[in-house]
Short mmCIF file of C-alpha atoms and ligand atoms in Angstrom, two decimals:
data_model
loop_
_atom_site.label_atom_id
_atom_site.label_comp_id
_atom_site.label_asym_id
_atom_site.label_seq_id
_atom_site.Cartn_x
_atom_site.Cartn_y
_atom_site.Cartn_z
CA MET A 5 118.45 118.13 75.95
CA ALA A 6 117.97 114.79 77.66
CA ASP A 7 121.25 115.33 79.53
CA LEU A 8 120.14 118.76 80.64
CA ALA A 9 116.81 117.44 81.90
CA GLN A 10 118.68 114.70 83.76
CA ALA A 11 121.08 117.21 85.31
CA GLN A 12 118.20 119.43 86.37
CA ALA A 13 116.47 116.45 87.97
CA GLY A 14 119.61 115.91 90.07
CA ALA A 15 120.58 112.62 88.43
CA THR A 16 124.19 111.75 87.66
CA MET A 17 125.22 112.48 84.07
CA PRO A 18 126.42 109.41 82.14
CA GLY A 19 130.05 108.74 83.04
CA GLN A 20 130.01 111.32 85.84
CA PRO A 21 131.16 110.11 89.26
CA TYR A 22 128.65 110.35 92.06
CA MET A 23 131.28 111.87 94.29
CA GLU A 24 134.72 113.28 93.61
CA LEU A 25 137.39 114.25 96.10
CA VAL A 26 139.90 116.65 94.59
CA ASN A 27 143.09 117.44 96.52
CA VAL A 28 141.42 116.96 99.91
CA TRP A 29 143.52 117.75 103.01
CA LYS A 30 142.94 117.73 106.76
CA ARG A 31 145.33 119.18 109.29
CA PHE A 32 144.68 119.24 113.03
CA GLY A 33 146.26 121.84 115.32
CA GLU A 34 148.72 124.63 114.59
CA GLY A 35 152.49 125.17 114.24
CA ASP A 36 154.74 122.55 115.90
CA LYS A 37 151.74 120.70 117.21
CA GLN A 38 150.13 120.33 113.81
CA THR A 39 149.13 116.85 112.65
CA VAL A 40 148.53 116.31 108.96
CA ALA A 41 145.91 113.55 109.02
CA VAL A 42 144.99 113.47 105.33
CA ARG A 43 146.85 114.98 102.37
CA ASN A 44 146.15 115.45 98.69
CA VAL A 45 143.40 112.85 98.34
CA ASP A 46 141.93 112.42 94.86
CA LEU A 47 139.18 109.87 94.60
CA ALA A 48 136.17 109.26 92.36
CA ILE A 49 133.19 107.10 93.35
CA GLN A 50 130.92 106.01 90.50
CA PRO A 51 127.14 105.67 90.92
CA GLY A 52 126.22 102.21 92.21
CA GLU A 53 129.86 101.32 92.87
CA PHE A 54 131.01 99.41 95.98
CA VAL A 55 134.34 101.01 96.91
CA THR A 56 136.43 99.60 99.73
CA LEU A 57 139.10 101.74 101.39
CA ILE A 58 141.96 100.14 103.23
CA GLY A 59 144.98 101.51 105.06
CA PRO A 60 147.01 101.09 108.25
CA SER A 61 145.60 102.14 111.58
CA GLY A 62 145.79 105.91 112.13
CA CYS A 63 146.32 106.74 108.44
CA GLY A 64 143.30 109.03 108.26
CA LYS A 65 140.47 106.72 107.11
CA SER A 66 137.94 107.92 109.70
CA THR A 67 139.02 111.53 109.16
CA LEU A 68 138.26 111.11 105.46
CA PHE A 69 134.95 109.47 106.38
CA ASN A 70 134.03 112.42 108.62
CA MET A 71 134.80 114.91 105.85
CA ILE A 72 132.71 113.01 103.27
CA ALA A 73 129.85 112.65 105.77
CA GLY A 74 129.96 116.40 106.37
CA LEU A 75 130.81 115.96 110.07
CA LEU A 76 134.19 117.67 109.70
CA PRO A 77 135.12 120.46 107.27
CA SER A 78 137.97 119.68 104.89
CA ASP A 79 140.82 122.21 104.59
CA SER A 80 140.37 124.91 101.97
CA ASP A 81 142.98 123.46 99.58
CA GLY A 82 140.66 121.06 97.88
CA SER A 83 137.04 120.24 97.23
CA ILE A 84 134.44 117.52 97.49
CA LEU A 85 132.01 117.34 94.57
CA VAL A 86 128.64 115.60 94.47
CA LYS A 87 127.37 114.99 90.93
CA GLY A 88 129.91 117.50 89.65
CA LYS A 89 128.95 120.24 92.11
CA ALA A 90 131.43 121.49 94.74
CA GLN A 91 130.01 121.28 98.27
CA GLN A 92 130.48 124.13 100.72
CA ASP A 93 131.23 123.47 104.40
CA GLY A 94 128.32 121.80 106.10
CA ALA A 95 126.43 121.18 102.85
CA LEU A 96 127.36 117.50 102.87
CA LEU A 97 125.69 116.76 106.17
CA GLY A 98 122.45 114.92 105.43
CA LYS A 99 123.47 114.14 101.84
CA VAL A 100 125.02 110.78 102.64
CA SER A 101 123.95 108.08 105.05
CA PHE A 102 126.71 106.90 107.33
CA MET A 103 127.53 104.42 110.03
CA PRO A 104 130.41 105.59 112.23
CA GLN A 105 133.10 103.27 113.57
CA ARG A 106 131.25 102.95 116.88
CA ASP A 107 127.69 101.79 116.28
CA LEU A 108 126.10 104.41 118.57
CA LEU A 109 122.94 102.51 119.41
CA PHE A 110 121.13 104.16 122.31
CA PRO A 111 120.80 101.61 125.14
CA TRP A 112 117.54 103.13 126.40
CA ARG A 113 115.80 102.89 123.01
CA THR A 114 114.30 99.69 121.63
CA VAL A 115 115.76 98.17 118.47
CA LEU A 116 112.86 99.64 116.46
CA ASP A 117 113.34 103.11 117.93
CA ASN A 118 117.08 102.92 117.33
CA ALA A 119 116.43 102.02 113.69
CA THR A 120 114.11 104.99 113.15
CA LEU A 121 116.40 107.55 114.80
CA ALA A 122 117.83 109.17 111.65
CA LEU A 123 114.36 109.43 110.09
CA GLU A 124 112.96 111.05 113.22
CA VAL A 125 115.83 113.54 113.35
CA GLU A 126 115.00 114.36 109.74
CA GLY A 127 111.46 115.20 110.86
CA MET A 128 109.54 112.15 109.66
CA PRO A 129 106.48 111.41 111.83
CA LYS A 130 107.25 108.57 114.24
CA ARG A 131 104.44 106.34 112.96
CA LEU A 132 105.61 106.55 109.37
CA ALA A 133 109.24 106.02 110.38
CA ARG A 134 108.25 102.90 112.31
CA GLN A 135 106.27 101.56 109.35
CA LYS A 136 109.25 102.01 107.04
CA ALA A 137 111.60 100.37 109.53
CA GLU A 138 109.31 97.44 110.30
CA ALA A 139 109.25 96.48 106.61
CA LEU A 140 113.03 95.98 106.69
CA PHE A 141 113.23 93.81 109.83
CA PRO A 142 112.89 90.42 108.04
CA GLU A 143 115.53 91.32 105.43
CA PHE A 144 117.96 92.41 108.14
CA GLY A 145 117.41 89.21 110.12
CA LEU A 146 115.82 91.07 113.03
CA LYS A 147 112.14 90.06 112.79
CA GLY A 148 110.78 89.50 116.29
CA PHE A 149 113.41 91.73 117.92
CA GLU A 150 111.65 95.06 117.36
CA GLN A 151 110.96 95.61 121.07
CA HIS A 152 114.28 94.28 122.37
CA TYR A 153 117.00 96.56 123.70
CA PRO A 154 120.54 96.66 122.24
CA HIS A 155 122.10 94.84 125.23
CA GLN A 156 119.83 91.84 124.52
CA LEU A 157 121.34 91.35 121.05
CA SER A 158 124.51 89.68 119.79
CA GLY A 159 127.29 91.80 118.28
CA GLY A 160 126.28 90.84 114.74
CA MET A 161 122.65 91.77 115.39
CA ARG A 162 123.63 95.14 116.83
CA GLN A 163 125.63 95.88 113.71
CA ARG A 164 122.63 94.93 111.57
CA VAL A 165 120.45 97.39 113.52
CA ALA A 166 123.02 100.13 112.89
CA LEU A 167 123.18 99.13 109.21
CA MET A 168 119.41 99.14 108.99
CA ARG A 169 119.34 102.67 110.39
CA THR A 170 121.87 103.69 107.74
CA PHE A 171 119.89 102.05 104.91
CA LEU A 172 116.64 103.61 106.11
CA PHE A 173 118.13 107.07 105.74
CA GLU A 174 117.77 106.84 101.99
CA ARG A 175 120.68 108.65 100.45
CA ASP A 176 122.55 107.79 97.24
CA LEU A 177 125.84 107.21 99.05
CA ILE A 178 126.31 104.98 102.08
CA LEU A 179 129.48 105.35 104.16
CA LEU A 180 130.48 102.51 106.46
CA ASP A 181 133.50 102.79 108.79
CA GLU A 182 134.83 99.33 109.71
CA PRO A 183 131.31 98.05 110.45
CA PHE A 184 132.43 94.47 111.10
CA GLY A 185 135.72 95.28 112.85
CA ALA A 186 134.62 94.09 116.29
CA LEU A 187 132.99 90.82 115.18
CA ASP A 188 134.43 87.31 115.39
CA ALA A 189 135.64 85.79 112.11
CA LEU A 190 132.61 83.57 111.48
CA THR A 191 130.01 86.26 112.17
CA ARG A 192 132.05 88.68 110.13
CA SER A 193 132.10 86.39 107.11
CA MET A 194 128.34 85.83 107.39
CA MET A 195 127.74 89.57 107.62
CA GLN A 196 129.88 90.23 104.55
CA ARG A 197 127.81 87.83 102.43
CA TRP A 198 124.61 89.23 103.85
CA LEU A 199 125.70 92.82 103.08
CA LEU A 200 126.44 91.85 99.48
CA ASP A 201 122.95 90.35 99.15
CA ILE A 202 121.40 93.55 100.46
CA TRP A 203 123.60 95.65 98.19
CA GLU A 204 122.76 93.56 95.08
CA LYS A 205 119.11 94.17 95.86
CA HIS A 206 119.24 97.89 96.64
CA ARG A 207 122.23 98.87 94.46
CA ARG A 208 123.25 101.91 96.47
CA THR A 209 126.69 103.49 96.15
CA VAL A 210 128.88 102.33 99.04
CA LEU A 211 132.19 103.47 100.51
CA PHE A 212 133.28 100.80 102.98
CA ILE A 213 136.30 101.36 105.23
CA THR A 214 138.18 98.35 106.52
CA HIS A 215 141.66 97.26 107.55
CA ASP A 216 141.07 93.68 106.35
CA ILE A 217 142.39 92.90 102.87
CA ASP A 218 140.20 89.83 102.31
CA GLU A 219 137.12 91.83 103.23
CA ALA A 220 138.14 94.70 100.92
CA ILE A 221 138.59 92.37 97.93
CA PHE A 222 135.58 90.17 98.65
CA LEU A 223 133.18 93.13 98.83
CA GLY A 224 134.60 95.71 96.47
CA ASP A 225 134.32 96.69 92.84
CA LYS A 226 137.39 98.77 93.56
CA VAL A 227 139.88 98.62 96.43
CA VAL A 228 141.53 101.92 97.33
CA VAL A 229 144.73 101.70 99.40
CA MET A 230 145.81 104.60 101.61
CA THR A 231 149.41 105.29 102.66
CA ALA A 232 150.56 105.60 106.26
CA ARG A 233 149.79 108.96 107.88
CA PRO A 234 149.54 111.56 106.50
CA GLY A 235 147.20 109.43 104.46
CA THR A 236 146.84 109.81 100.75
CA ILE A 237 145.78 107.37 98.01
CA LYS A 238 148.61 104.97 97.30
CA CYS A 239 146.90 102.87 94.62
CA GLN A 240 143.55 101.60 93.40
CA GLU A 241 142.76 98.14 92.15
CA THR A 242 139.67 97.21 90.15
CA ILE A 243 138.22 93.90 91.29
CA THR A 244 136.79 91.95 88.39
CA LEU A 245 135.66 88.88 90.36
CA PRO A 246 132.18 87.93 89.11
CA ARG A 247 129.07 88.76 91.14
CA PRO A 248 127.12 87.56 92.98
CA ARG A 249 130.08 86.44 95.07
CA ASP A 250 130.05 83.70 97.64
CA VAL A 251 132.67 82.43 100.03
CA SER A 252 134.24 80.10 97.43
CA VAL A 253 135.60 83.12 95.55
CA VAL A 254 138.36 83.58 98.14
CA THR A 255 140.08 80.38 97.02
CA THR A 256 140.20 81.29 93.31
CA PRO A 257 143.53 82.15 91.62
CA GLU A 258 142.16 85.63 90.71
CA PHE A 259 141.46 86.39 94.36
CA MET A 260 144.87 85.09 95.46
CA GLU A 261 146.65 87.13 92.83
CA VAL A 262 145.04 90.44 93.74
CA LYS A 263 145.48 89.67 97.45
CA LYS A 264 149.21 89.08 96.99
CA LYS A 265 149.58 92.36 95.15
CA LEU A 266 147.61 94.37 97.72
CA LEU A 267 149.23 92.63 100.68
CA ALA A 268 152.66 93.83 99.52
CA VAL A 269 151.44 97.44 99.33
CA VAL A 270 149.52 97.39 102.61
CA GLU A 271 152.39 95.72 104.45
CA GLU A 272 154.85 98.35 103.22
CA GLU A 273 152.57 101.09 104.60
CA SER A 274 151.91 99.28 107.88
CA LEU A 275 155.65 98.90 108.44
CA LYS A 276 156.06 102.66 108.02
CA THR A 277 153.40 103.22 110.70
CA PHE A 278 155.11 100.71 112.98
CA ALA A 279 158.52 102.30 112.44
CA SER A 280 157.32 105.84 113.13
CA ALA A 281 155.54 104.66 116.28
CA THR A 282 158.48 102.72 117.71
CA MET A 283 161.50 104.76 116.62
CA ARG A 284 160.41 108.11 117.96
CA PRO A 285 163.27 109.67 120.04
N1 LIG B 2 140.01 115.69 116.18
C1 LIG B 2 141.30 115.37 116.05
N2 LIG B 2 142.26 116.17 116.57
C2 LIG B 2 143.57 115.88 116.42
N3 LIG B 2 144.04 114.81 115.76
C3 LIG B 2 143.13 113.97 115.22
C4 LIG B 2 141.71 114.19 115.34
N4 LIG B 2 141.06 113.20 114.68
C5 LIG B 2 142.02 112.37 114.20
N5 LIG B 2 143.26 112.84 114.52
C6 LIG B 2 144.54 112.23 114.14
O1 LIG B 2 144.51 112.00 112.74
C7 LIG B 2 145.15 110.77 112.43
C8 LIG B 2 144.20 109.89 111.65
O2 LIG B 2 143.19 109.37 112.49
P1 LIG B 2 141.97 108.48 111.95
O3 LIG B 2 141.37 109.19 110.81
O4 LIG B 2 141.10 108.17 113.11
O5 LIG B 2 142.73 107.17 111.44
P2 LIG B 2 142.16 105.73 111.02
O6 LIG B 2 140.68 105.81 110.98
O7 LIG B 2 142.79 105.46 109.68
O8 LIG B 2 142.66 104.75 112.03
C9 LIG B 2 145.59 110.16 113.75
O9 LIG B 2 146.95 110.48 113.94
C10 LIG B 2 144.72 110.86 114.77
O10 LIG B 2 145.35 110.93 116.00
MG1 LIG B 3 139.20 104.72 111.97
#
């Protein structure tokens, strides 16, 4: 009875993944010109889990992201389930909060008005949206910058505005596509630790796409490795490093061991991408 009540309330049943991808495919174009971007992807994301997804450039990570976000329909072969329920085309849009690979801040909007954008699109009154956003500024290290414009901020700050917008759109699953890819190493490392702090506090389910192995291990409860295109899941590695994690974890034997293992797999896939790109007739 309790389970039924929980299911009716829209909660995840005990042991049930928040999201499941079952045999998901994406092909672009027709006939000779067809590109298979993603093939036969099976993946389960548990509630509250921090999943990192890694794979060589062009393997289909962003395509997968777009399908999960509901921005792109997946081919009819497979299905995407949320709390055990298959989602029809378009039904996923608005169910997850996402931050695309390019941060998409509007240059003509202030930082505050950029942060509230998703809430406004959802129909929340501007005043309420601003109130909600303003409360998060200190935590996101942006207090005092509410009325600045994106061009007045550093790269790390711009990414925090985009992340704040994503967090403000309160959905159970947060999708992040290489959010720190364009940052310098030091800023990137600071942002990783900061993101973990935020995540420990809010405990949302996260799917984080990256092409950096250290980042994938440092952040994740589980690292999922994709093959070269057409991308599918090559392997998954559970990361048992204790939390909260700080920068010293990267020098531990456990970290080194899992890195060595994943490096071998990722390198094998990257070489395939390199070979297919350079040996074309
Ligand atoms: N809209 C599209 N039309 C045709 N091909 C596409 C489209 N989007 C992505 N692709 C192709 O799908 C493959 C995977 O791209 P993408 O998902 O962006 O890779 P990644 O994010 O892993 O670098 C690439 O070969 C890319 O050219
Ligand atoms: Mg991409």
